[in-house]
């Protein structure tokens, strides 16, 4: 899916830190992101729980439905990184995970892993959103 550059009319200062958009209404996602937040001791990332702040999703040209489908990270250049590429962007800013991000990039594993992530995210969306439980306007 091609996403527009985010933040039309926003200044580059808005991208001082990557923005991580995650589903805080999903217990698995919430636990994983909570782990990352705890080790982000230097606050290199901004975190947006799309289940609590849907207005922020819209502000960056993203729909809630799209945000619910895959992890979205708006990098410091204002470009969207989604799925495994989003995790790689997120990990690149965290202690302990930087090396994993570099290794996966060097081994050209982002695309193959994204195929697996795509299967998982479709399953998660079907179970999480299948009965309109994640509809946020």
PDB file of C-alpha atoms in Angstrom:
ATOM      1  CA  UNK A   1       0.000   0.000   0.000  1.00  0.00           C
ATOM      2  CA  UNK A   2       1.370   3.372  -0.915  1.00  0.00           C
ATOM      3  CA  UNK A   3       1.000   5.959   1.790  1.00  0.00           C
ATOM      4  CA  UNK A   4       1.174   9.709   1.282  1.00  0.00           C
ATOM      5  CA  UNK A   5       3.997  11.606   2.882  1.00  0.00           C
ATOM      6  CA  UNK A   6       2.659  12.452   6.249  1.00  0.00           C
ATOM      7  CA  UNK A   7       1.929  15.755   7.867  1.00  0.00           C
ATOM      8  CA  UNK A   8       0.939  17.915   4.942  1.00  0.00           C
ATOM      9  CA  UNK A   9       1.504  21.474   6.113  1.00  0.00           C
ATOM     10  CA  UNK A  10       3.486  20.359   9.154  1.00  0.00           C
ATOM     11  CA  UNK A  11       7.010  21.547   9.784  1.00  0.00           C
ATOM     12  CA  UNK A  12      10.030  19.273   9.690  1.00  0.00           C
ATOM     13  CA  UNK A  13      10.356  19.844  13.459  1.00  0.00           C
ATOM     14  CA  UNK A  14       7.302  17.603  13.814  1.00  0.00           C
ATOM     15  CA  UNK A  15       9.543  14.717  12.757  1.00  0.00           C
ATOM     16  CA  UNK A  16      12.276  15.211  15.328  1.00  0.00           C
ATOM     17  CA  UNK A  17      11.590  11.658  16.529  1.00  0.00           C
ATOM     18  CA  UNK A  18       9.935   8.745  14.786  1.00  0.00           C
ATOM     19  CA  UNK A  19       6.270   8.220  15.657  1.00  0.00           C
ATOM     20  CA  UNK A  20       5.192   4.655  16.390  1.00  0.00           C
ATOM     21  CA  UNK A  21       1.476   3.991  15.802  1.00  0.00           C
ATOM     22  CA  UNK A  22       0.284   0.864  17.609  1.00  0.00           C
ATOM     23  CA  UNK A  23      -2.962  -0.770  18.701  1.00  0.00           C
ATOM     24  CA  UNK A  24      -3.117  -0.399  22.484  1.00  0.00           C
ATOM     25  CA  UNK A  25      -6.436  -2.242  22.427  1.00  0.00           C
ATOM     26  CA  UNK A  26      -4.663  -5.468  21.466  1.00  0.00           C
ATOM     27  CA  UNK A  27      -3.209  -7.141  24.551  1.00  0.00           C
ATOM     28  CA  UNK A  28      -0.315  -8.732  22.647  1.00  0.00           C
ATOM     29  CA  UNK A  29       0.557  -5.451  20.893  1.00  0.00           C
ATOM     30  CA  UNK A  30       0.270  -3.533  24.162  1.00  0.00           C
ATOM     31  CA  UNK A  31       2.676  -5.913  25.936  1.00  0.00           C
ATOM     32  CA  UNK A  32       5.222  -5.805  23.132  1.00  0.00           C
ATOM     33  CA  UNK A  33       5.115  -2.031  22.797  1.00  0.00           C
ATOM     34  CA  UNK A  34       5.262  -1.704  26.588  1.00  0.00           C
ATOM     35  CA  UNK A  35       8.524  -3.650  26.506  1.00  0.00           C
ATOM     36  CA  UNK A  36       9.940  -1.292  23.878  1.00  0.00           C
ATOM     37  CA  UNK A  37       8.753   1.778  25.791  1.00  0.00           C
ATOM     38  CA  UNK A  38      10.499   0.576  28.952  1.00  0.00           C
ATOM     39  CA  UNK A  39      13.840   0.227  27.183  1.00  0.00           C
ATOM     40  CA  UNK A  40      13.423   3.547  25.329  1.00  0.00           C
ATOM     41  CA  UNK A  41      15.086   5.294  28.276  1.00  0.00           C
ATOM     42  CA  UNK A  42      16.368   8.144  26.103  1.00  0.00           C
ATOM     43  CA  UNK A  43      12.897   8.792  24.667  1.00  0.00           C
ATOM     44  CA  UNK A  44      14.063   8.493  21.068  1.00  0.00           C
ATOM     45  CA  UNK A  45      10.576   7.526  19.899  1.00  0.00           C
ATOM     46  CA  UNK A  46       7.104   8.983  20.276  1.00  0.00           C
ATOM     47  CA  UNK A  47       4.322   6.479  20.849  1.00  0.00           C
ATOM     48  CA  UNK A  48       0.749   6.826  19.597  1.00  0.00           C
ATOM     49  CA  UNK A  49      -1.891   4.394  20.846  1.00  0.00           C
ATOM     50  CA  UNK A  50      -4.348   4.482  17.958  1.00  0.00           C
ATOM     51  CA  UNK A  51      -7.116   3.041  20.126  1.00  0.00           C
ATOM     52  CA  UNK A  52      -6.877   6.082  22.417  1.00  0.00           C
ATOM     53  CA  UNK A  53      -5.752   8.811  20.008  1.00  0.00           C
ATOM     54  CA  UNK A  54      -7.436   8.201  16.644  1.00  0.00           C
ATOM     55  CA  UNK A  55      -7.328  11.934  15.879  1.00  0.00           C
ATOM     56  CA  UNK A  56      -3.525  11.741  15.712  1.00  0.00           C
ATOM     57  CA  UNK A  57      -3.801   8.976  13.138  1.00  0.00           C
ATOM     58  CA  UNK A  58      -5.897  11.198  10.872  1.00  0.00           C
ATOM     59  CA  UNK A  59      -3.564  14.159  11.420  1.00  0.00           C
ATOM     60  CA  UNK A  60      -0.795  12.259   9.654  1.00  0.00           C
ATOM     61  CA  UNK A  61      -2.841  11.172   6.654  1.00  0.00           C
ATOM     62  CA  UNK A  62      -3.378   7.622   7.868  1.00  0.00           C
ATOM     63  CA  UNK A  63      -6.728   5.930   8.359  1.00  0.00           C
ATOM     64  CA  UNK A  64      -7.528   4.038  11.530  1.00  0.00           C
ATOM     65  CA  UNK A  65      -8.415   0.981   9.438  1.00  0.00           C
ATOM     66  CA  UNK A  66      -4.958   0.997   7.817  1.00  0.00           C
ATOM     67  CA  UNK A  67      -3.268   1.628  11.159  1.00  0.00           C
ATOM     68  CA  UNK A  68      -5.094  -1.352  12.655  1.00  0.00           C
ATOM     69  CA  UNK A  69      -3.813  -3.633   9.900  1.00  0.00           C
ATOM     70  CA  UNK A  70      -0.055  -3.186  10.372  1.00  0.00           C
ATOM     71  CA  UNK A  71       2.461  -1.461  12.586  1.00  0.00           C
ATOM     72  CA  UNK A  72       3.130   2.022  11.190  1.00  0.00           C
ATOM     73  CA  UNK A  73       6.168   4.120  12.009  1.00  0.00           C
ATOM     74  CA  UNK A  74       6.577   7.629  10.669  1.00  0.00           C
ATOM     75  CA  UNK A  75      10.331   8.080  10.425  1.00  0.00           C
ATOM     76  CA  UNK A  76      12.240  11.308  11.053  1.00  0.00           C
ATOM     77  CA  UNK A  77      12.206  12.067   7.300  1.00  0.00           C
ATOM     78  CA  UNK A  78       8.397  11.968   7.227  1.00  0.00           C
ATOM     79  CA  UNK A  79       8.248   8.631   5.393  1.00  0.00           C
ATOM     80  CA  UNK A  80       6.083   5.714   6.458  1.00  0.00           C
ATOM     81  CA  UNK A  81       7.685   2.430   7.431  1.00  0.00           C
ATOM     82  CA  UNK A  82       5.129  -0.355   7.867  1.00  0.00           C
ATOM     83  CA  UNK A  83       5.165  -3.946   8.987  1.00  0.00           C
ATOM     84  CA  UNK A  84       8.651  -5.382   9.438  1.00  0.00           C
ATOM     85  CA  UNK A  85      10.214  -2.206   8.018  1.00  0.00           C
ATOM     86  CA  UNK A  86       8.394  -0.367  10.822  1.00  0.00           C
ATOM     87  CA  UNK A  87       9.843  -2.736  13.408  1.00  0.00           C
ATOM     88  CA  UNK A  88      13.314  -2.270  11.908  1.00  0.00           C
ATOM     89  CA  UNK A  89      12.913   1.521  12.156  1.00  0.00           C
ATOM     90  CA  UNK A  90      11.684   1.200  15.742  1.00  0.00           C
ATOM     91  CA  UNK A  91      14.460  -1.214  16.731  1.00  0.00           C
ATOM     92  CA  UNK A  92      17.136   1.011  15.165  1.00  0.00           C
ATOM     93  CA  UNK A  93      16.428   3.531  17.949  1.00  0.00           C
ATOM     94  CA  UNK A  94      16.476   1.104  20.857  1.00  0.00           C
ATOM     95  CA  UNK A  95      19.354  -0.311  22.850  1.00  0.00           C
ATOM     96  CA  UNK A  96      19.821  -4.054  22.403  1.00  0.00           C
ATOM     97  CA  UNK A  97      17.699  -4.040  19.244  1.00  0.00           C
ATOM     98  CA  UNK A  98      19.925  -1.813  17.075  1.00  0.00           C
ATOM     99  CA  UNK A  99      22.150  -4.764  16.201  1.00  0.00           C
ATOM    100  CA  UNK A 100      19.157  -6.910  15.302  1.00  0.00           C
ATOM    101  CA  UNK A 101      17.873  -4.156  12.994  1.00  0.00           C
ATOM    102  CA  UNK A 102      21.279  -3.861  11.313  1.00  0.00           C
ATOM    103  CA  UNK A 103      21.626  -7.624  10.968  1.00  0.00           C
ATOM    104  CA  UNK A 104      18.186  -8.075   9.391  1.00  0.00           C
ATOM    105  CA  UNK A 105      18.887  -5.266   6.932  1.00  0.00           C
ATOM    106  CA  UNK A 106      22.332  -6.677   6.062  1.00  0.00           C
ATOM    107  CA  UNK A 107      20.879 -10.146   5.488  1.00  0.00           C
ATOM    108  CA  UNK A 108      18.074  -8.694   3.318  1.00  0.00           C
ATOM    109  CA  UNK A 109      15.504 -10.326   5.581  1.00  0.00           C
ATOM    110  CA  UNK A 110      13.015  -7.452   5.717  1.00  0.00           C
ATOM    111  CA  UNK A 111      10.892  -8.569   2.761  1.00  0.00           C
ATOM    112  CA  UNK A 112      10.781 -12.291   3.615  1.00  0.00           C
ATOM    113  CA  UNK A 113       9.910 -11.514   7.235  1.00  0.00           C
ATOM    114  CA  UNK A 114       7.266  -9.051   6.063  1.00  0.00           C
ATOM    115  CA  UNK A 115       5.489 -11.872   4.245  1.00  0.00           C
ATOM    116  CA  UNK A 116       5.213 -13.769   7.532  1.00  0.00           C
ATOM    117  CA  UNK A 117       4.200 -10.588   9.370  1.00  0.00           C
ATOM    118  CA  UNK A 118       1.538  -9.950   6.712  1.00  0.00           C
ATOM    119  CA  UNK A 119      -0.035 -13.343   7.384  1.00  0.00           C
ATOM    120  CA  UNK A 120       0.010 -12.735  11.125  1.00  0.00           C
ATOM    121  CA  UNK A 121      -1.374  -9.185  10.827  1.00  0.00           C
ATOM    122  CA  UNK A 122      -4.267 -10.361   8.635  1.00  0.00           C
ATOM    123  CA  UNK A 123      -5.088 -13.064  11.200  1.00  0.00           C
ATOM    124  CA  UNK A 124      -4.870 -10.521  14.041  1.00  0.00           C
ATOM    125  CA  UNK A 125      -7.070  -8.029  12.205  1.00  0.00           C
ATOM    126  CA  UNK A 126      -9.648 -10.707  11.459  1.00  0.00           C
ATOM    127  CA  UNK A 127      -9.829 -11.715  15.117  1.00  0.00           C
ATOM    128  CA  UNK A 128      -9.453  -8.223  16.571  1.00  0.00           C
ATOM    129  CA  UNK A 129     -11.512  -6.303  14.043  1.00  0.00           C
ATOM    130  CA  UNK A 130     -13.767  -8.970  12.586  1.00  0.00           C
ATOM    131  CA  UNK A 131     -16.728  -7.951  14.696  1.00  0.00           C
ATOM    132  CA  UNK A 132     -16.130  -4.188  14.558  1.00  0.00           C
ATOM    133  CA  UNK A 133     -14.368  -4.206  17.934  1.00  0.00           C
ATOM    134  CA  UNK A 134     -11.639  -1.930  16.604  1.00  0.00           C
ATOM    135  CA  UNK A 135     -13.770   0.564  14.764  1.00  0.00           C
ATOM    136  CA  UNK A 136     -12.654   3.943  15.980  1.00  0.00           C
ATOM    137  CA  UNK A 137     -13.884   7.040  14.218  1.00  0.00           C
TER     138      UNK A 137
END
